[in-house]
XYZ file of C-alpha atoms in Angstrom:
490
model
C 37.182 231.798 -148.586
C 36.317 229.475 -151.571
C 32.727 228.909 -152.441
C 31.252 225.365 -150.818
C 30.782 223.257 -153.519
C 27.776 221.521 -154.724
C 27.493 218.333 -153.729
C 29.582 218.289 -150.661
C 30.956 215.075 -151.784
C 31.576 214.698 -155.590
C 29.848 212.908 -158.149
C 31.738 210.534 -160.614
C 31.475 211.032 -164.038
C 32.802 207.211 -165.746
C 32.798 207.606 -169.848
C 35.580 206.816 -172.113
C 34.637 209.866 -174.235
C 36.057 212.868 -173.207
C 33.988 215.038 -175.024
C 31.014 213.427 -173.533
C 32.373 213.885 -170.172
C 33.239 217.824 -170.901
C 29.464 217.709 -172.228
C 27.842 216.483 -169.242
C 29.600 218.475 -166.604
C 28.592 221.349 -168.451
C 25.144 220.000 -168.613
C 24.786 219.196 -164.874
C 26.380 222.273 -163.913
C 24.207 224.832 -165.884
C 21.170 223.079 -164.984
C 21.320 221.901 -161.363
C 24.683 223.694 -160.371
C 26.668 220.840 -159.546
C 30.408 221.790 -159.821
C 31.866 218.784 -157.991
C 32.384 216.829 -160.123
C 35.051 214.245 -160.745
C 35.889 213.031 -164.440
C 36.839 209.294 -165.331
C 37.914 208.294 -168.793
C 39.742 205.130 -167.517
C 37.432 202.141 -166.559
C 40.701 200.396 -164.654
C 40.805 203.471 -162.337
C 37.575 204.028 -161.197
C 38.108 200.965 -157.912
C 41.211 203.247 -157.329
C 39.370 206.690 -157.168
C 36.410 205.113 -154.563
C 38.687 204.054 -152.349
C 40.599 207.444 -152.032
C 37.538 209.470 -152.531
C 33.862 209.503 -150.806
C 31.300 209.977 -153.835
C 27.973 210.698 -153.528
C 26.765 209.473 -157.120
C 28.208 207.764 -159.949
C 26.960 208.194 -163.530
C 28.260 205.392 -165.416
C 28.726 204.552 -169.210
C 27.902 201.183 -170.250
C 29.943 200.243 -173.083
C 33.591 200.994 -172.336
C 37.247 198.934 -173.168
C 39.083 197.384 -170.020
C 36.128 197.382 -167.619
C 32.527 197.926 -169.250
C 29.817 198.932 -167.191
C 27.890 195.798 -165.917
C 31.218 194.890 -164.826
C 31.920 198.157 -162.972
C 28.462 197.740 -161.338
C 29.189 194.693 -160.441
C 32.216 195.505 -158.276
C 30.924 198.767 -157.304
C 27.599 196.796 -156.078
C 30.072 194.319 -153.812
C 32.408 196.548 -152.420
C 30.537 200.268 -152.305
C 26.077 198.968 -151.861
C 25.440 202.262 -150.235
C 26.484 204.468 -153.794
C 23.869 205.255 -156.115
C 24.761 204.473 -159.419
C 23.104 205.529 -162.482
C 23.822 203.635 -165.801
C 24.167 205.905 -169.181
C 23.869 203.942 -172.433
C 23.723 205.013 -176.233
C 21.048 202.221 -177.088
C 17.824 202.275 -175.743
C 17.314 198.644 -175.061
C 14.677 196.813 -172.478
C 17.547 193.628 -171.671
C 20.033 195.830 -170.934
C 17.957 198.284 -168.579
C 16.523 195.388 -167.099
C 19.564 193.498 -166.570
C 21.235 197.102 -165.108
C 18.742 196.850 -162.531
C 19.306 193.926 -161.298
C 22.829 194.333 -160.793
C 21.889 197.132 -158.846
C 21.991 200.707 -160.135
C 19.395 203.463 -159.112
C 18.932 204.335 -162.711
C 18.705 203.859 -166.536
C 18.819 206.315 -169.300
C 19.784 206.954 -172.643
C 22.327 209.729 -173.404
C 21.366 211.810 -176.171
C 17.882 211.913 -175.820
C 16.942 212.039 -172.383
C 18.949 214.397 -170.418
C 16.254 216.385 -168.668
C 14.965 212.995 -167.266
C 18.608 212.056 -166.456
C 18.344 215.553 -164.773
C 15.351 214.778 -162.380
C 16.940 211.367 -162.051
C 19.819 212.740 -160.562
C 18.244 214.957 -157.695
C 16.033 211.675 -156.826
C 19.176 210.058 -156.533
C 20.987 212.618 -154.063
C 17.311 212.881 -151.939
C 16.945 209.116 -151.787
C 20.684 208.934 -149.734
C 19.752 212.047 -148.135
C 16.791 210.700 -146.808
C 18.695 206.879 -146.219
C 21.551 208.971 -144.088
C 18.810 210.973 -142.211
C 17.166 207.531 -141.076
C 20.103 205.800 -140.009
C 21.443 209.332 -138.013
C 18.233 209.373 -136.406
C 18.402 205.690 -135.218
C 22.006 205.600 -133.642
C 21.328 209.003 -132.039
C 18.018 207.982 -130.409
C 19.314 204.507 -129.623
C 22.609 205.581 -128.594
C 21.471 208.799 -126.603
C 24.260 211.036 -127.862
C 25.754 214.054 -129.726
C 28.071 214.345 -132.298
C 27.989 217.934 -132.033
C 27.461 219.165 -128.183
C 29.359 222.548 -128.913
C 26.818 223.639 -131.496
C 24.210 224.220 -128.737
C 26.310 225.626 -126.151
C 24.082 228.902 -126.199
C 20.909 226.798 -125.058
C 20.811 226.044 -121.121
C 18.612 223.017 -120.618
C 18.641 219.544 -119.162
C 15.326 218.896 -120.522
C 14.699 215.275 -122.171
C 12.538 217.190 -124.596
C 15.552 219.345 -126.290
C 17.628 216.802 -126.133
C 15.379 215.386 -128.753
C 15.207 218.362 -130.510
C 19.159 218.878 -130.394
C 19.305 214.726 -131.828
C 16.791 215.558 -134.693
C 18.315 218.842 -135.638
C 21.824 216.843 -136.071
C 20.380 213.960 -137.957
C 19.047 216.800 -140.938
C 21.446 219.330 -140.601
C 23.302 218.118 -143.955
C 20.175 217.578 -145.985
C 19.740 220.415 -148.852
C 16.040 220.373 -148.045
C 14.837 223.206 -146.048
C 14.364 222.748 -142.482
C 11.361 224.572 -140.942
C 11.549 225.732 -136.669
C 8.461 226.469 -135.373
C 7.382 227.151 -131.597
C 5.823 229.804 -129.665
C 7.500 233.437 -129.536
C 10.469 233.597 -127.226
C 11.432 229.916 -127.182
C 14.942 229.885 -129.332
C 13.918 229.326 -132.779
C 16.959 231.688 -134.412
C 19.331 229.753 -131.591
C 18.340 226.453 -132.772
C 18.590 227.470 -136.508
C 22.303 228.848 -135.596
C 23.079 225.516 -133.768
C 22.180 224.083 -137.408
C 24.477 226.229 -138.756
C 27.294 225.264 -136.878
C 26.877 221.870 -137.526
C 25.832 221.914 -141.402
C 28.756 224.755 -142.716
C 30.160 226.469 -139.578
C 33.194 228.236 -142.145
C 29.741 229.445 -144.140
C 28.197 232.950 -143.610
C 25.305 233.278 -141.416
C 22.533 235.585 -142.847
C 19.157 236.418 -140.973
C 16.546 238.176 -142.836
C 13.040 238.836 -140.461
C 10.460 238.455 -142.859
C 7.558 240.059 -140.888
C 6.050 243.650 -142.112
C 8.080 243.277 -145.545
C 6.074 243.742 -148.671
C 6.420 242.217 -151.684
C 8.770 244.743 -153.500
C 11.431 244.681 -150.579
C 11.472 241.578 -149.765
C 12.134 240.820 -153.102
C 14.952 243.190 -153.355
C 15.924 242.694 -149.816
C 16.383 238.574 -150.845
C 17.128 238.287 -154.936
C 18.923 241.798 -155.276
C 18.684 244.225 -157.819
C 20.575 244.716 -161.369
C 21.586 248.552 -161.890
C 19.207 250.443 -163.212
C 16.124 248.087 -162.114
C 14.099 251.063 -160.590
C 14.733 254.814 -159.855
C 17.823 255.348 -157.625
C 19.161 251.808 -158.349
C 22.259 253.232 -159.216
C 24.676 250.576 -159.146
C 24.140 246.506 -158.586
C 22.875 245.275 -155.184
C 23.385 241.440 -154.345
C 20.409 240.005 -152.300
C 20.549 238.232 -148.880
C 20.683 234.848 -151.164
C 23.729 235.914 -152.670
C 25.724 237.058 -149.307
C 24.800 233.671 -147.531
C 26.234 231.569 -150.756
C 28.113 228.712 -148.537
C 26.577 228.918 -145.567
C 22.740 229.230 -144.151
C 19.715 231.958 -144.727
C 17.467 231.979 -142.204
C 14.008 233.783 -142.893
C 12.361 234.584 -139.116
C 8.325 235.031 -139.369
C 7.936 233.816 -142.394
C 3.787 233.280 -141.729
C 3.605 236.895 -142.188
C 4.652 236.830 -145.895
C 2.081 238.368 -147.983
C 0.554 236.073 -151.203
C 3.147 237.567 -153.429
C 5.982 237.138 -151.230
C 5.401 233.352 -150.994
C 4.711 232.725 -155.345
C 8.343 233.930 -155.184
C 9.513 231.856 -152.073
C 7.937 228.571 -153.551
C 9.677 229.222 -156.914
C 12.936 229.348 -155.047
C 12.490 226.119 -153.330
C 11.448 224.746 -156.516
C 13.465 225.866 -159.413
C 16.654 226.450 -157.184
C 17.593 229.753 -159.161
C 16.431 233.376 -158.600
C 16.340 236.464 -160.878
C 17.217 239.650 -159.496
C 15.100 242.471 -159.941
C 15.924 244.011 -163.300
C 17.421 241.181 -164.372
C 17.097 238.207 -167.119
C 20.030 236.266 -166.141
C 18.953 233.047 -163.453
C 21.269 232.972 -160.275
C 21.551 229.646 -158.708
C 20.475 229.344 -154.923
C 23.843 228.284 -153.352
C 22.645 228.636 -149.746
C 21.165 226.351 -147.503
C 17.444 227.610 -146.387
C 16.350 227.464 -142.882
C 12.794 228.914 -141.616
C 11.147 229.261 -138.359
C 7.386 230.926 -137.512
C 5.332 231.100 -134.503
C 2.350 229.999 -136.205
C 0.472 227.286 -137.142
C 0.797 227.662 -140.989
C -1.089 224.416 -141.414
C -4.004 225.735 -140.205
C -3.525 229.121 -142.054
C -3.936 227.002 -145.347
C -6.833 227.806 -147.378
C -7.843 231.310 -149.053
C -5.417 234.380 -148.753
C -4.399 231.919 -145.982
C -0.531 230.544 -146.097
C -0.040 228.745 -149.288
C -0.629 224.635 -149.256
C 2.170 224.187 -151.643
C 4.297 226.449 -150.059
C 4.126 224.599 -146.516
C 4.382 221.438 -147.710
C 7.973 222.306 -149.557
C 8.925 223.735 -146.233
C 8.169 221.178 -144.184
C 10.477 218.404 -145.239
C 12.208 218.896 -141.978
C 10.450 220.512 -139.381
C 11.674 221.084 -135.643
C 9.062 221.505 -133.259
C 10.701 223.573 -129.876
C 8.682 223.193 -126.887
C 7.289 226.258 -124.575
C 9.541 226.550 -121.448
C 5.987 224.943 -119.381
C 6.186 222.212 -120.892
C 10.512 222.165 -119.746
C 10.316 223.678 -116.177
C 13.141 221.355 -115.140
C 15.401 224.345 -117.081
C 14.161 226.937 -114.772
C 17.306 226.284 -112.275
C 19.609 226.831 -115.411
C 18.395 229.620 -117.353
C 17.679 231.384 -113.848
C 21.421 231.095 -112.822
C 22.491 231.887 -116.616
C 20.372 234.765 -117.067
C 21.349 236.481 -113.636
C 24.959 236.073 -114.535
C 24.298 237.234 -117.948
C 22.562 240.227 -116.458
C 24.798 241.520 -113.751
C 27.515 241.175 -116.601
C 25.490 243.602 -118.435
C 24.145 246.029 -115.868
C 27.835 246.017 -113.951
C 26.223 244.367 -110.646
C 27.396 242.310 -108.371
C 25.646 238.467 -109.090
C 22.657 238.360 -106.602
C 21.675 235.283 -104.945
C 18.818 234.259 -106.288
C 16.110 233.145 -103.150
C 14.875 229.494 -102.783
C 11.463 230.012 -103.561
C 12.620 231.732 -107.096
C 12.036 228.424 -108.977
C 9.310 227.210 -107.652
C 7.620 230.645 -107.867
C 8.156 230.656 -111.310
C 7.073 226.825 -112.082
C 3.548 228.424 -111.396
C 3.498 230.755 -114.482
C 2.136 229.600 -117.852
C 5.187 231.691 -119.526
C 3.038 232.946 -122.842
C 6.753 234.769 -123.659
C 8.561 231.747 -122.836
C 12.824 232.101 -122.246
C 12.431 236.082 -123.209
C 10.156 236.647 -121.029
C 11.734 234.812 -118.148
C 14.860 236.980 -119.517
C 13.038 240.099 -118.897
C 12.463 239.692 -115.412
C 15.653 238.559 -114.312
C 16.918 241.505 -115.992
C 14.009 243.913 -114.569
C 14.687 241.910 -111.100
C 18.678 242.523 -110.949
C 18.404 246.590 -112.235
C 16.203 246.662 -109.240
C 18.403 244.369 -106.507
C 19.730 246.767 -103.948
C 20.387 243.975 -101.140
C 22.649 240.691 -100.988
C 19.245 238.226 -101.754
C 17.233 238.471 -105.213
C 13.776 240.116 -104.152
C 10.711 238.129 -105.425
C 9.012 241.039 -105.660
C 9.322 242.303 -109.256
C 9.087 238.642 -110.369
C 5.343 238.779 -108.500
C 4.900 242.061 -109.628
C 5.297 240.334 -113.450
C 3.693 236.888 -113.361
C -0.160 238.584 -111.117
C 0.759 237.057 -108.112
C -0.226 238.470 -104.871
C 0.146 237.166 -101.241
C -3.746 239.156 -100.999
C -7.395 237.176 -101.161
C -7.596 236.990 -104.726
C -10.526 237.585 -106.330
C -12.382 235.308 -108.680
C -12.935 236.416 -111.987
C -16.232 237.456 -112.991
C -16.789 234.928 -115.755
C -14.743 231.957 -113.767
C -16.510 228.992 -113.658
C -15.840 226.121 -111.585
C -16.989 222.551 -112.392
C -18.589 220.164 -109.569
C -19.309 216.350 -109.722
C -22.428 215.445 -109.717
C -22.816 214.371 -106.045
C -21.190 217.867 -104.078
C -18.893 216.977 -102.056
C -18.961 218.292 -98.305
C -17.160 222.258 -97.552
C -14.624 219.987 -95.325
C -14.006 217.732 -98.745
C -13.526 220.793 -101.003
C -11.477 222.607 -98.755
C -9.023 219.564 -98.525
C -9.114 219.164 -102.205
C -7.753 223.087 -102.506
C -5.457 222.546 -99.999
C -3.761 219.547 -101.177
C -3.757 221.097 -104.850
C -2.110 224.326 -103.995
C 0.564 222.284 -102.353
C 0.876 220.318 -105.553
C 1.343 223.150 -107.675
C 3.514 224.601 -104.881
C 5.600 221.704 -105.114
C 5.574 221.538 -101.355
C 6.442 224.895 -100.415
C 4.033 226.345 -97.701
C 4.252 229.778 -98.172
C 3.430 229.394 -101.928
C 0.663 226.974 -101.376
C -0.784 229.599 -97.897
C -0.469 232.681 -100.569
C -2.163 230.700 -103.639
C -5.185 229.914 -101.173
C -5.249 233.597 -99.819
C -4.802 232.012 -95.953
C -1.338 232.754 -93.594
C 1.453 229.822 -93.793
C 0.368 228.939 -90.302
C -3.306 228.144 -91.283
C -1.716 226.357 -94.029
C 0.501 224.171 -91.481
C -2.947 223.635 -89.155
C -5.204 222.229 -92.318
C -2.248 220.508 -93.530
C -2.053 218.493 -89.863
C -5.430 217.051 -90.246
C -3.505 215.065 -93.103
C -1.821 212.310 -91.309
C 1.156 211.960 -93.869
C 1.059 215.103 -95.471
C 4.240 216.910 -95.207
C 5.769 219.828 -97.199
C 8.692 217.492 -98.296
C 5.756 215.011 -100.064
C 2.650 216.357 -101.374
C 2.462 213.617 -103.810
C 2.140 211.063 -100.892
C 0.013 213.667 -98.555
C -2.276 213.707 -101.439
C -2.813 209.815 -102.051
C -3.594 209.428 -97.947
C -5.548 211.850 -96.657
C -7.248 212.638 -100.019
C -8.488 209.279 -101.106
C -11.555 209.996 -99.342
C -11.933 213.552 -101.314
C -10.806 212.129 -104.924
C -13.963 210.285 -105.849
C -15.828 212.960 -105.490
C -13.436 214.778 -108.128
C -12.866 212.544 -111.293
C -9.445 213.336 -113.136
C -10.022 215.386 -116.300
């Protein structure tokens, strides 16, 4: 498999001198590592070459026979707006620039003498239509409500609004060179997310996943950049780093806020400079990988003193995903219940159990700290169990505290009043009615939540005149409005 070239779509060299032309490519590829590059020494062909080719820059020379370059800009301006175009000239004169400018290019330099600004000028070229493409992906997917690429999360179950956003977002970035940061609690899908990326941004690319956490500065230095032979004692022969074997495709570093102070001096050079030197080595290796990252914590309020570097987070989060816990998504219970018992009798070579009812709505109740691997867990802890034809809830109980027993406060719980008590009749509806809420009608969850048998449940429940299993919501705004005042919303 050939390399992916850098950028995906060519720049166009335009420059009646060959040798400048050879000169330049040689330039831009030793410095930034563009090799796709396409060389024009014929103003009359350059039209020709747009409309066969997608470019993603043009660096123009002014003064050329046939076609010079204000005219070239000109038609290039009419017929191609969205195309950066950055003018080269061999005088250095205020009109001219000026007059460049208003015909429309991104850019104005002066050949021999300012290359390292044409240099700069070039990359704030290619992140200015990064960012442009970004915008208007973001729009028509929000507006439109759509994928481009629904295969490339077929590994995440959900129907939730909230991912759906996420999935939109992660399309809209997935072709920018900037590092794209995932962050979310543990257990949520941050490495399935970065794969879905992936997929979408070089799917013929290799995939590479390096977990940064409990690495210290000397491996994960050797473990990323490599080693040259002979760079410490039993370095035998040449090792390529992770960098190297994900060349083309995507490296995703997993815990990343666990990197020590060391660790991230050489991360933020990376980002930075683009190149790497592998231990032992002198010779620079361009990065030719596309950098994904994901953590569980909040580096931005890490930052401060042998905290997560400032810099650092800030060149990481040019894109950054956000997943949401699976409380915050309950509506995905149904699906990842019915995927993960599949997915686990496949595994443990059971029959599929039927999962009860009261499964979902049991589960709706649990804050989830481990989110989708700990709702994994059970499933699989429930079905290794499951002797009979119906899923027991008992394991699942067993996992999240709950018990059909008179709990027992805690010693330190604390329960806030109004300031005007409200009668033991008042109260007591008040717990009723919100252990039906949170039992999204079901009785015998609400009866165990409340430590009282489903039928005592049904009997306070009567003294509700519309208050019925099927409608808590609407039990709770009749026989309640009496009870609320006494217990402002928080």
């Amino acid at each position: 498999m050939s390399p992916e070239k850098y950028p995906p779509k060519p720049i166009l060299l335009v420059d009646d001198e060959t040798a400048w032309l050879r000169s330049l490519s040689l330039t831009l590829r030793e410095a930034t590592g563009i090799d796709n590059i396409i060389k024009c020494s014929d103003s009359r062909q350059v039209m020709a070459i747009l409309r066969e080719t997608e470019v993603s820059l043009i660096l123009l020379d002014l003064t050329m026979p046939y076609f010079s370059g204000t005219d070239l800009l000109q038609m290039i301006g009419q017929e191609y707006p969205d195309i950066p175009v950055i003018v080269l000239s061999g005088l250095n004169q205020v009109e001219t620039a000026v007059r460049c400018m208003q015909l429309g290019a991104f850019d104005y330099y002066v050949k021999t003498v300012e290359k390292e600004r044409l240099i700069t000028g070039i990359q704030r070229a290619f992140s200015m239509q990064e960012m442009r493409n970004e915008n208007r992906s973001l729009k028509a997917r929000f507006l439109d409500d759509h994928l481009a690429h629904p295969e490339a999360f077929a590994e995440i179950m959900t129907a939730s609004k909230k991912m759906r956003a996420v999935f939109q977002y992660c399309e809209a970035v997935a072709q920018s060179s900037e590092p794209i940061l995932i962050t979310g609690e543990s257990g949520v899908g941050k490495e399935l997310i970065a794969r879905a990326v992936h997929r979408i941004r070089c799917p013929g690319g290799p995939w590479v996943a390096v977990n940064a956490a409990g690495l210290d500065d000397t491996i994960f230095a050797d473990t990323l950049f490599g080693h040259a032979r002979g760079a410490f004692t039993g370095a035998e022969r040449e090792r390529r780093g992770m960098i190297e074997e994900a060349a083309g495709g995507t490296l995703f570093l997993d815990e990343i806020g666990d990197l020590s102070h060391a660790s991230q001096v050489k991360l933020l050079r990376l980002l930075q400079e683009g190149e790497f030197f592998p231990i032992g080595s002198d010779t620079p290796r361009k990065l030719r990988a596309r950098l994904v990252f994901a953590t569980n914590l909040d580096l931005s309020g890490k930052n401060g003193f042998n905290g997560f570097r400032k810099d650092l987070y800030f060149r990481l989060n040019a894109h950054q995903v956000q997943i949401p816990p699976l409380r915050e998504r309950f509506e995905d219970l149904p699906l990842l219940i019915d995927h993960f018992l599949s997915e686990a009798a496949d595994t443990l070579g059971k029959r599929r159990p039927t999962p009860p009812r009261e499964l979902a709505t049991l589960l709706s109740i649990y804050s989830f700290p481990g989110n989708i691997r700990e709702l994994r867990a059970m499933i699989y802890d429930a079905v290794s169990r499951h002797r009979s034809h119906v899923l027991s809830l008992d394991s699942f109980k067993e996992k999240i505290g709950y018990s059909t027993d008179l709990p027992s406060p805690a010693p330190d719980a604390e329960i806030i009043f109004p300031e005007r008590l409200p009668t033991l009749e008042e109260g007591g509806h008040r717990l009723v009615m919100e252990a039906v809420r949170r039992a999204r009608g079901n009785q015998t969850l609400a009866a165990a939540m409340l430590g009282i048998t489903r039928q005592a449940l049904a009997k306070r429940l009567k003294q509700f005149p519309d208050a019925t299993p099927a409608s808590p919501v609407r039990a709770a705004g009749s026989g309640l409005e009496r009870v609320l005042h006494f217990f402002p919303a928080h």
